[in-house]
């Protein structure tokens, strides 16, 4: 059974089919690169999977279970976490609070146990705190020292790492990563790609969908690439298959080299 | 051993000093005549701004958390002494009670406005509903005022949820408009209901009593004759302490964090497993209950409920307390309530200019310091829990398995 599967997934805005009849499958441990021209529906595809948009047609299955009618918070709790095209941290919160948001729903405490702060919940908060700091340490040890700094005061690449930590701390099954390298320079791109590789080796069973324009990234990281154009999936396969695909070449710059 | 003792002594110095400063500031503001106390309030504001800028408040805050036992003990002693020290001035005691009541209201609003950035323009309506609820129950059914307060809290909690429910889909301006409408409707309706006295309100609410000890009478305490307002100040301080504690715990908990996230980016909150409808309703319910408790207490204290005490201008005042004091900081909004009630009551003598002066104070404060006098603090978990996080064995394990970072 596939880890994540979409069947004929479609969504229309007005008359525009932003995602149109996409059949997609990935197994545990897959890293799927999602490419396509601007406006081809990549972000919309992630928005559908994370529940922000309701599909007009089609279904989304996680481990065989239909999740297409669930709300975003329920989907996250099922184990699908995501990042955004531009960093979306809570700028007025500290680095560590931003990461802890990823396990916020796992504090199974109501109002009263918060007020009287039961021993058990204290221990749980600390367990999560340790896990969060371990993740930060793992991406960049300097972030551990900045744990109480406001998110607005850290560098762009560190913000990306905080975003990654925020979803990883929840122990997701699938992570959706939208243009992680947007706004990073070349050197930083290399660093953040190392971070992605680290995630892959650390959590070999996690499924990842990575939207990325940088073809070097696409060549080295994913084991499978899916190409979107005008809301439709036009090709799927390994990097070497994809770059020779006629449709893909014509979709990009009307045929110029990728 | 002796080293530890000196360390402890050093640790207890700052909390003691902080508590002393707080109570001295409170005492003098209440005790002085308006022509002295207004300049004194200005000095307090400037002092807070300067100390905050220099990081003194932050260090004091840290020291008070580290030495929390000694700090709380000192605060308790101050709370016991304050009504005694003011025993010759019933009006000063009265303002003290008002400060506590408005601080509770500001704490209630802070759950919505401070933590989750949902501006509720109707805290005074909940204040009023609390007062009218207990007024109707105690005067018509003869139940005890204590029960009246509890029922008022339950009623306003539920109403908070009912008001919150239709506003879940709205944000920003719409939420503000809906709550503003609610506030105006409340005032209109209450003036037109004859059974609760219409524009004249209801007089003769019973006062609180503990057994045969009536809070509505003067009593002797250590040979000092305490006016009845002093009894209420003790009770109000106790109530404020309890609710401040609740507000703090919620603020620091996962609930407080979820509300912050909702306030800053709802989409992200939804995609992080936070059931935002549930959390928003929680903020409305608990905020409503706080306001209801304040209202019921106020009604029994004044022995009177009337529409004027719960109108739109009161809602604006509570909003100003939250903004001026410091959004999302329970301590800050308490300070905001103290400063504005202090100034407002002293300005009663200039009734005509009262709103003007008060508006000017607020505008100046906001212009100079939009984040409030005592802005919110970063949650320092290790400090709060008295425990350090150690990244030990797991780190080595990880590095053994993983390719080393190239940084
Ligand atoms: N909420 C929306 N309402 C209307 N149109 C939308 C919405 N979201 C996306 N679109 C449209 O869907 C298309 C795909 O957008 P997007 O998924 O952001 O592309 P990509 O991420 O591949 O650059 C675009 O034409 C965009 O304008
Ligand atoms: Mg996009």
XYZ file of C-alpha atoms and ligand atoms in Angstrom:
693
model
C 0.000 0.000 0.000
C 1.315 3.406 -0.932
C 2.228 5.816 1.859
C 0.577 8.713 0.074
C -1.611 8.479 -2.963
C -3.817 10.847 -4.938
C -6.434 9.670 -7.382
C -7.646 12.062 -10.064
C -6.980 14.936 -7.678
C -8.427 18.162 -9.062
C -9.334 21.603 -7.856
C -10.914 24.470 -9.774
C -10.839 28.162 -8.935
C -13.597 29.763 -10.936
C -13.063 28.210 -14.333
C -9.373 27.472 -13.814
C -8.310 23.920 -13.017
C -5.240 24.721 -10.925
C -4.695 20.993 -10.353
C -6.283 18.638 -12.821
C -6.680 14.874 -12.528
C -3.390 14.136 -10.813
C -2.668 10.478 -10.029
C 0.293 10.283 -7.735
C 1.860 7.639 -5.530
C 4.743 7.537 -3.127
C 6.118 4.886 -0.782
C 7.694 5.261 2.630
C 11.252 6.502 2.175
C 10.544 8.114 -1.178
C 11.839 11.573 -1.880
C 9.815 13.009 -4.708
C 10.916 16.139 -6.545
C 8.035 18.193 -7.888
C 8.899 20.545 -10.728
C 7.011 22.613 -13.254
C 6.797 26.165 -14.583
C 5.492 28.971 -12.390
C 1.758 28.723 -11.887
C 1.638 25.066 -12.861
C -0.118 24.090 -9.650
C 2.692 22.750 -7.461
C 1.871 24.803 -4.392
C -1.821 24.176 -4.939
C -1.088 20.441 -4.936
C 0.535 20.769 -1.503
C -2.338 22.935 -0.300
C -4.726 20.174 -1.330
C -2.772 17.486 0.479
C -2.448 19.574 3.630
C -6.183 20.231 3.607
C -6.114 23.988 3.023
C -8.129 23.505 -0.175
C -10.911 20.992 -0.543
C -10.540 18.941 -3.756
C -13.203 19.589 -6.391
C -12.733 16.012 -7.574
C -10.575 13.071 -6.627
C -9.197 11.655 -3.424
C -6.115 11.759 -1.209
C -5.133 8.593 0.639
C -2.634 8.297 3.467
C -1.743 4.651 4.058
C -4.932 3.767 2.246
C -7.144 5.970 4.374
C -9.100 8.672 2.591
C -8.097 12.003 4.132
C -9.543 14.324 1.492
C -12.420 15.490 3.693
C -10.322 16.140 6.794
C -9.472 19.571 8.127
C -5.865 20.821 8.016
C -5.338 20.251 11.737
C -6.602 16.679 11.462
C -4.328 16.001 8.506
C -1.336 17.309 10.426
C -2.238 15.021 13.304
C -2.372 12.105 10.874
C 1.271 12.817 10.079
C 1.560 15.230 7.164
C 3.609 18.350 7.878
C 4.555 21.126 5.505
C 6.648 24.223 4.951
C 5.735 27.263 2.862
C 7.119 28.992 -0.183
C 8.226 31.903 1.989
C 9.089 31.268 5.641
C 6.105 31.498 7.866
C 7.271 31.501 11.428
C 5.625 33.349 14.262
C 8.010 36.279 14.297
C 7.053 37.457 17.773
C 7.711 34.062 19.309
C 11.061 32.617 20.263
C 12.885 30.035 18.197
C 12.062 27.285 20.668
C 8.385 28.260 20.872
C 8.166 28.095 17.099
C 9.508 24.554 17.164
C 7.263 23.574 20.077
C 4.239 24.609 18.036
C 4.823 21.410 16.095
C 3.946 19.345 19.165
C 1.394 21.746 20.547
C -1.493 19.381 19.873
C 0.365 16.517 21.542
C 0.234 18.044 24.972
C -2.824 16.151 25.904
C -3.672 18.561 28.614
C -6.792 20.482 29.165
C -7.223 23.767 30.911
C -7.117 22.366 34.433
C -3.947 20.375 34.110
C -2.325 23.478 32.634
C -3.420 25.586 35.547
C -2.410 23.104 38.195
C 0.459 21.867 36.078
C 0.378 18.198 36.767
C 3.737 16.443 37.192
C 3.049 14.273 34.195
C 2.447 17.176 31.863
C 5.570 18.927 33.161
C 7.564 15.885 32.204
C 5.920 15.813 28.808
C 6.725 19.447 28.092
C 10.332 18.742 28.973
C 10.475 15.704 26.759
C 9.237 17.805 23.865
C 11.641 20.578 24.732
C 14.537 18.144 24.577
C 13.374 16.782 21.274
C 12.995 20.271 19.835
C 16.456 21.320 20.956
C 17.969 18.133 19.591
C 16.522 18.924 16.201
C 17.835 22.474 16.247
C 21.209 21.214 17.392
C 21.192 18.745 14.591
C 20.621 21.383 11.917
C 22.778 24.088 13.442
C 24.201 23.876 16.972
C 24.242 27.667 17.174
C 20.455 27.642 17.077
C 20.408 25.968 20.483
C 22.043 29.038 21.984
C 19.496 31.204 20.206
C 16.534 29.236 21.509
C 15.064 32.207 23.369
C 15.711 34.707 20.586
C 12.743 35.945 18.605
C 12.313 34.223 15.266
C 12.509 37.598 13.542
C 16.089 37.988 14.686
C 17.634 34.912 13.095
C 19.070 34.493 9.608
C 17.013 33.356 6.671
C 18.572 29.914 6.444
C 18.083 29.374 10.174
C 14.428 30.293 9.776
C 14.151 27.521 7.223
C 15.744 25.123 9.675
C 13.337 26.183 12.396
C 10.488 25.500 9.979
C 11.861 22.044 9.283
C 12.337 21.344 12.994
C 8.820 22.522 13.685
C 7.330 19.801 11.516
C 9.896 17.107 12.297
C 9.345 17.404 16.033
C 5.850 16.037 15.466
C 7.304 12.813 14.001
C 5.464 13.091 10.677
C 5.114 10.346 8.101
C 5.171 12.728 5.160
C 6.732 16.162 4.862
C 5.896 18.609 2.097
C 8.600 21.149 1.339
C 7.759 24.116 -0.864
C 10.733 25.916 -2.433
C 12.994 25.723 0.548
C 15.842 27.447 -1.288
C 13.812 30.478 -2.382
C 15.727 33.546 -1.266
C 18.882 31.663 -0.287
C 22.223 32.242 -1.967
C 24.179 29.440 -3.588
C 26.213 28.552 -0.551
C 23.166 28.549 1.668
C 21.365 26.375 -0.848
C 24.121 23.811 -0.469
C 23.784 23.915 3.306
C 20.046 23.507 3.323
C 20.329 20.639 0.861
C 22.714 18.964 3.268
C 20.026 19.411 5.873
C 17.534 17.627 3.641
C 20.001 14.793 3.141
C 20.436 14.614 6.885
C 16.713 14.251 7.364
C 16.678 11.478 4.826
C 19.445 9.525 6.525
C 18.092 10.196 9.980
C 14.523 9.233 9.185
C 14.824 6.746 6.328
C 11.114 5.918 6.373
C 9.836 9.437 6.003
C 8.221 10.416 2.714
C 9.136 13.790 1.244
C 7.762 15.891 -1.543
C 10.151 18.670 -2.490
C 9.189 21.521 -4.781
C 12.361 23.054 -6.133
C 13.543 25.015 -9.153
C 17.254 24.314 -8.713
C 18.056 21.461 -11.086
C 21.241 20.540 -9.226
C 19.078 19.849 -6.244
C 16.686 17.809 -8.318
C 19.506 15.744 -9.710
C 21.049 14.874 -6.384
C 18.266 14.463 -3.854
C 15.013 12.925 -5.083
C 14.721 9.332 -6.183
C 11.738 10.244 -8.330
C 10.629 13.354 -10.137
C 7.127 14.458 -11.034
C 6.568 17.234 -13.552
C 3.518 19.498 -13.540
C 2.337 21.729 -16.321
C -0.872 23.761 -16.282
C -2.214 21.728 -13.364
C -1.571 18.349 -14.953
C 1.067 15.766 -14.254
C 2.905 15.488 -17.579
C 5.782 13.220 -16.633
C 7.163 11.070 -13.847
C 10.395 9.152 -13.461
C 14.058 9.395 -12.596
C 16.022 12.584 -13.253
C 17.692 11.175 -16.349
C 14.333 10.067 -17.783
C 12.767 13.427 -17.114
C 15.371 15.628 -18.737
C 14.986 13.688 -21.964
C 11.195 13.797 -21.964
C 9.913 15.810 -24.926
C 6.860 17.156 -23.151
C 8.966 18.347 -20.239
C 11.402 20.098 -22.526
C 8.633 21.874 -24.368
C 6.882 22.849 -21.135
C 10.027 24.579 -19.976
C 10.865 27.666 -21.985
C 9.242 26.240 -25.041
C 11.986 23.691 -25.541
C 15.187 25.346 -24.357
C 17.464 23.235 -22.198
C 16.399 22.917 -18.562
C 27.433 25.540 52.991
C 28.103 29.177 53.919
C 28.626 29.934 50.243
C 25.203 28.574 49.463
C 23.714 30.708 52.178
C 25.198 33.920 50.849
C 24.021 32.970 47.380
C 20.561 32.508 48.778
C 20.763 35.848 50.514
C 21.782 37.527 47.301
C 18.954 35.775 45.526
C 16.379 36.968 48.000
C 17.493 40.608 47.900
C 16.088 41.466 44.488
C 12.698 39.789 44.992
C 12.291 41.558 48.327
C 13.244 44.880 46.820
C 10.928 44.355 43.852
C 7.977 43.521 46.077
C 8.712 46.551 48.255
C 8.873 48.843 45.228
C 5.604 47.498 43.857
C 3.708 48.018 47.088
C 5.228 51.425 47.764
C 4.209 52.582 44.293
C 0.687 51.242 44.847
C 0.417 52.783 48.289
C 1.550 56.257 47.299
C -0.566 56.378 44.171
C -3.657 55.580 46.198
C -2.730 57.638 49.238
C -1.684 60.931 47.675
C -4.139 63.638 46.654
C -4.749 63.965 42.961
C -2.476 66.973 42.516
C 0.384 64.878 43.851
C -0.612 61.446 42.690
C -0.918 62.336 39.010
C 2.683 63.533 38.820
C 3.567 60.447 40.847
C 1.859 58.220 38.264
C 3.822 59.996 35.546
C 7.003 59.263 37.459
C 6.018 55.605 37.691
C 5.447 55.447 33.941
C 8.798 57.060 33.199
C 10.477 54.788 35.724
C 8.966 51.689 34.116
C 10.047 52.851 30.668
C 13.589 53.559 31.801
C 13.953 50.367 33.796
C 12.535 48.300 30.979
C 14.937 49.895 28.506
C 17.908 49.176 30.742
C 16.836 45.583 31.203
C 16.291 46.072 34.925
C 12.727 44.809 34.768
C 13.895 41.732 32.901
C 16.529 40.980 35.566
C 14.071 41.636 38.362
C 11.586 39.341 36.664
C 14.191 36.591 36.393
C 15.275 37.078 39.993
C 11.670 36.997 41.217
C 11.028 33.741 39.406
C 14.197 32.222 40.798
C 13.357 33.413 44.285
C 9.640 33.001 43.834
C 8.947 31.799 47.364
C 10.447 34.853 48.979
C 8.874 37.142 46.386
C 5.382 35.747 46.860
C 5.763 35.896 50.616
C 6.790 39.553 50.400
C 3.853 40.268 48.082
C 1.536 38.592 50.588
C 2.861 40.710 53.435
C 2.383 43.833 51.310
C -1.169 42.800 50.455
C -1.982 42.392 54.146
C -0.439 45.739 55.052
C -1.916 47.848 52.235
C -5.537 48.069 53.483
C -4.235 48.723 57.006
C -2.025 51.525 55.763
C -4.913 53.085 53.865
C -7.464 52.593 56.661
C -7.883 56.343 57.181
C -8.836 56.888 53.544
C -11.919 54.973 52.442
C -11.791 56.574 48.999
C -8.235 55.332 48.429
C -9.397 51.861 49.452
C -12.263 52.151 46.994
C -9.866 52.953 44.153
C -7.788 49.968 45.192
C -10.834 47.732 44.807
C -11.581 49.247 41.407
C -8.010 48.617 40.262
C -8.358 44.935 41.152
C -11.703 44.658 39.364
C -10.434 46.317 36.205
C -7.244 44.281 36.310
C -9.397 41.143 36.244
C -11.337 42.551 33.297
C -8.120 43.368 31.468
C -6.827 39.846 32.154
C -10.038 38.466 30.669
C -9.741 40.568 27.536
C -6.053 39.728 27.286
C -6.841 36.096 26.462
C -8.546 37.300 23.305
C -6.858 40.533 22.404
C -3.385 40.066 23.812
C -2.796 36.386 23.129
C -4.827 35.719 19.995
C -5.067 39.199 18.481
C -8.866 39.085 18.453
C -10.080 42.532 19.432
C -13.227 42.098 21.445
C -15.018 45.407 21.920
C -17.495 44.015 24.408
C -15.649 43.187 27.643
C -17.853 45.672 29.497
C -20.951 43.836 28.258
C -19.657 40.638 29.895
C -18.780 42.702 32.966
C -22.396 43.883 33.005
C -23.898 40.477 32.334
C -21.964 39.116 35.312
C -23.275 41.912 37.537
C -26.877 41.661 36.350
C -26.862 37.861 36.610
C -25.894 37.875 40.240
C -28.108 40.912 40.890
C -31.211 39.137 39.571
C -30.388 35.876 41.337
C -29.524 37.285 44.727
C -32.338 39.829 44.853
C -35.138 37.694 43.461
C -34.172 34.216 44.594
C -32.258 35.187 47.679
C -29.238 33.023 46.960
C -25.900 33.827 48.550
C -23.674 36.369 46.757
C -20.894 33.771 46.669
C -23.082 31.494 44.591
C -24.075 34.525 42.574
C -20.447 35.040 41.571
C -20.041 31.413 40.589
C -23.222 31.366 38.542
C -22.272 34.676 36.922
C -18.951 33.128 35.923
C -20.692 30.116 34.406
C -23.234 32.263 32.564
C -20.629 34.622 31.090
C -18.410 31.673 30.207
C -21.231 30.096 28.200
C -22.211 33.433 26.685
C -18.590 33.998 25.741
C -18.748 30.755 23.807
C -22.041 31.718 22.163
C -20.683 35.092 21.109
C -17.437 33.511 20.014
C -19.111 30.880 17.830
C -20.487 33.134 15.076
C -17.332 35.217 15.129
C -15.093 32.220 14.442
C -15.339 32.799 10.736
C -14.567 36.455 11.019
C -11.288 38.120 11.769
C -9.987 41.605 12.154
C -12.529 44.291 11.389
C -15.492 41.945 11.241
C -14.859 40.513 14.650
C -14.486 44.021 16.010
C -17.760 45.098 14.426
C -19.666 42.085 15.705
C -18.472 42.593 19.255
C -19.044 46.340 19.034
C -22.619 45.660 17.996
C -22.986 43.249 20.895
C -21.802 45.909 23.322
C -24.272 48.467 21.987
C -27.127 45.971 21.947
C -26.388 45.036 25.543
C -26.569 48.667 26.658
C -29.784 49.268 24.730
C -31.489 46.130 25.936
C -30.582 46.574 29.571
C -31.901 50.150 29.629
C -35.218 48.926 28.289
C -35.862 45.990 30.589
C -38.099 47.182 33.425
C -37.531 44.062 35.509
C -33.883 45.015 36.047
C -34.663 48.648 36.702
C -34.152 50.035 33.203
C -32.026 53.188 33.245
C -32.169 53.337 37.049
C -30.617 49.942 37.570
C -31.111 47.764 40.610
C -30.136 48.901 44.076
C -29.777 46.896 47.246
C -27.679 43.935 46.213
C -26.559 42.087 49.338
C -22.912 42.390 50.352
C -20.607 39.434 50.873
C -20.476 37.781 54.261
C -18.312 35.010 55.669
C -20.532 33.378 58.267
C -21.540 36.241 60.524
C -18.640 38.421 59.376
C -20.200 40.937 57.029
C -17.854 42.546 54.549
C -20.217 45.462 54.353
C -19.415 46.646 57.873
C -16.383 48.274 59.426
C -14.352 45.959 61.643
C -11.471 46.311 64.056
C -8.268 44.671 63.002
C -5.252 44.708 65.340
C -6.824 47.700 67.021
C -7.224 49.587 63.756
C -10.723 50.499 62.634
C -11.006 49.327 59.046
C -13.755 50.817 56.868
C -15.815 48.277 54.951
C -13.903 49.056 51.739
C -10.848 47.480 53.343
C -12.655 44.132 53.639
C -13.451 44.317 49.971
C -9.899 45.282 49.094
C -8.658 42.120 50.836
C -11.148 40.026 48.943
C -10.408 41.798 45.647
C -6.660 41.291 46.088
C -7.221 37.613 46.786
C -9.437 37.237 43.744
C -6.943 39.098 41.563
C -4.095 36.925 42.835
C -5.970 33.733 42.017
C -7.022 34.893 38.554
C -3.577 36.315 37.789
C -2.185 32.908 38.618
C -4.659 31.207 36.290
C -3.921 33.715 33.525
C -0.184 33.158 33.919
C -0.430 29.409 33.769
C -2.620 29.522 30.679
C -0.342 32.091 29.079
C 2.713 29.908 29.557
C 1.042 26.679 28.556
C 0.490 25.020 25.200
C -2.879 26.786 25.126
C -1.237 30.193 25.363
C 1.203 29.200 22.646
C -1.614 28.010 20.390
C -3.430 31.321 20.870
C -0.262 33.214 19.955
C 0.057 31.153 16.813
C -3.560 31.815 15.866
C -3.014 35.519 16.392
C 0.069 35.627 14.211
C -0.737 33.228 11.377
C -3.965 31.293 11.295
C -3.030 29.226 8.245
C 0.133 27.999 9.904
C -1.764 27.237 13.098
C -4.269 25.119 11.179
C -1.466 23.241 9.458
C 0.238 22.546 12.794
C -2.575 20.500 14.233
C -4.203 23.310 16.176
C -7.979 23.201 16.214
C -8.325 26.944 15.923
C -12.084 27.038 16.485
C -11.716 25.223 19.763
C -8.895 27.462 20.935
C -10.691 30.651 19.939
C -13.795 29.524 21.790
C -11.631 28.761 24.777
C -10.315 32.334 24.717
C -13.853 33.712 24.538
C -15.141 31.435 27.291
C -12.379 32.023 29.790
C -12.240 35.739 28.985
C -16.003 35.961 29.430
C -15.801 34.166 32.771
C -13.108 36.541 34.046
C -15.261 39.542 33.112
C -18.336 37.917 34.646
C -16.544 37.285 37.938
C -15.367 40.905 38.007
C -18.912 42.085 37.284
C -20.540 39.992 39.993
C -17.968 41.108 42.522
C -18.451 44.740 41.532
C -22.239 44.492 41.795
C -22.141 43.170 45.344
C -19.443 45.610 46.351
C -21.424 48.622 45.108
C -24.779 47.064 46.168
C -25.956 48.382 42.839
C -26.030 47.501 39.162
C -26.904 50.105 36.552
C -26.366 50.392 32.802
C -23.841 53.254 32.961
C -21.105 51.157 34.515
C -21.062 48.723 31.618
C -21.267 50.879 28.538
C -19.053 51.226 25.510
C -16.683 53.722 27.128
C -15.847 51.115 29.761
C -15.029 48.588 27.057
C -12.699 51.109 25.449
C -11.072 51.707 28.783
C -10.408 47.995 29.280
C -8.982 47.756 25.758
C -6.699 50.686 26.546
C -5.469 48.943 29.696
C -4.406 45.936 27.673
C -2.679 48.033 25.017
C -1.026 50.418 27.435
C 0.078 47.785 29.929
C 1.426 45.282 27.459
C -0.398 42.877 25.213
C -0.138 39.219 26.113
C 1.546 39.893 29.434
C -0.724 39.302 32.452
C 1.558 41.401 34.615
C 1.567 44.171 32.013
C -2.205 44.414 31.717
C -2.478 44.516 35.517
C -0.107 47.467 35.525
C -2.186 49.008 32.728
C -5.340 48.705 34.845
C -3.561 50.219 37.827
C -2.287 53.237 35.877
C -5.509 53.988 34.028
C -7.828 53.541 37.005
C -5.419 55.527 39.127
C -5.381 58.371 36.630
C -9.069 58.095 35.794
C -10.312 58.230 39.358
C -8.036 61.111 40.235
C -9.355 62.988 37.233
C -12.941 62.687 38.463
C -12.623 66.234 39.794
C -12.169 67.434 36.246
C -15.065 65.372 34.991
C -15.401 67.484 31.846
C -11.816 66.998 30.795
C -11.446 63.495 32.142
C -11.814 61.669 28.856
C -9.636 64.222 27.099
C -6.734 63.965 29.502
C -7.075 60.239 29.635
C -7.073 60.055 25.836
C -3.980 62.219 25.682
C -2.148 59.999 28.156
C -3.011 56.998 26.065
C -2.070 58.531 22.742
C 1.270 59.709 24.051
C 1.963 56.292 25.507
C 1.055 54.509 22.309
C 3.012 56.906 20.172
C 6.099 56.429 22.306
C 5.635 52.755 22.973
C 3.182 50.757 20.872
C 4.126 47.427 22.465
C 2.976 48.648 25.867
C 4.812 49.546 29.048
C 5.691 45.987 29.991
C 5.727 44.003 26.752
C 5.276 40.295 26.658
C 8.126 38.042 27.659
C 9.703 35.126 25.860
C 8.752 31.875 27.597
C 11.939 30.735 29.281
C 11.088 27.125 30.022
C 14.214 26.251 31.917
C 13.771 29.216 34.235
C 10.079 28.563 34.735
C 10.498 24.873 35.417
C 13.696 25.209 37.441
C 15.304 22.615 35.237
C 18.018 22.593 32.601
C 17.781 20.753 29.346
C 20.855 18.644 28.742
C 21.581 17.453 25.241
C 23.732 14.508 26.143
C 23.728 10.909 25.028
C 21.404 11.290 22.062
C 23.663 13.812 20.450
C 26.570 11.368 20.280
C 24.345 8.627 19.004
C 23.100 10.849 16.225
C 26.542 11.984 15.170
C 27.710 8.411 14.936
C 24.991 7.603 12.436
C 24.832 10.797 10.493
C 27.153 12.557 8.090
C 28.654 15.497 9.929
C 27.389 18.941 9.079
C 29.829 20.953 7.031
C 29.306 24.122 8.974
N -6.772 30.393 -3.870
C -6.672 30.548 -5.198
N -7.645 31.198 -5.872
C -7.564 31.352 -7.216
N -6.552 30.890 -7.955
C -5.564 30.229 -7.359
C -5.559 30.026 -5.934
N -4.425 29.351 -5.600
C -3.767 29.140 -6.753
N -4.426 29.668 -7.802
C -4.014 29.605 -9.200
O -3.614 28.290 -9.452
C -2.509 28.279 -10.340
C -1.389 27.462 -9.735
O -0.761 28.204 -8.731
P 0.387 27.607 -7.817
O -0.037 26.303 -7.299
O 0.746 28.633 -6.810
O 1.584 27.413 -8.831
P 3.097 27.031 -8.569
O 3.283 26.780 -7.117
O 3.337 25.828 -9.396
O 3.916 28.180 -9.045
C -2.138 29.711 -10.631
O -2.702 30.091 -11.835
C -2.795 30.458 -9.483
O -3.151 31.751 -9.869
Mg 4.484 27.713 -5.738
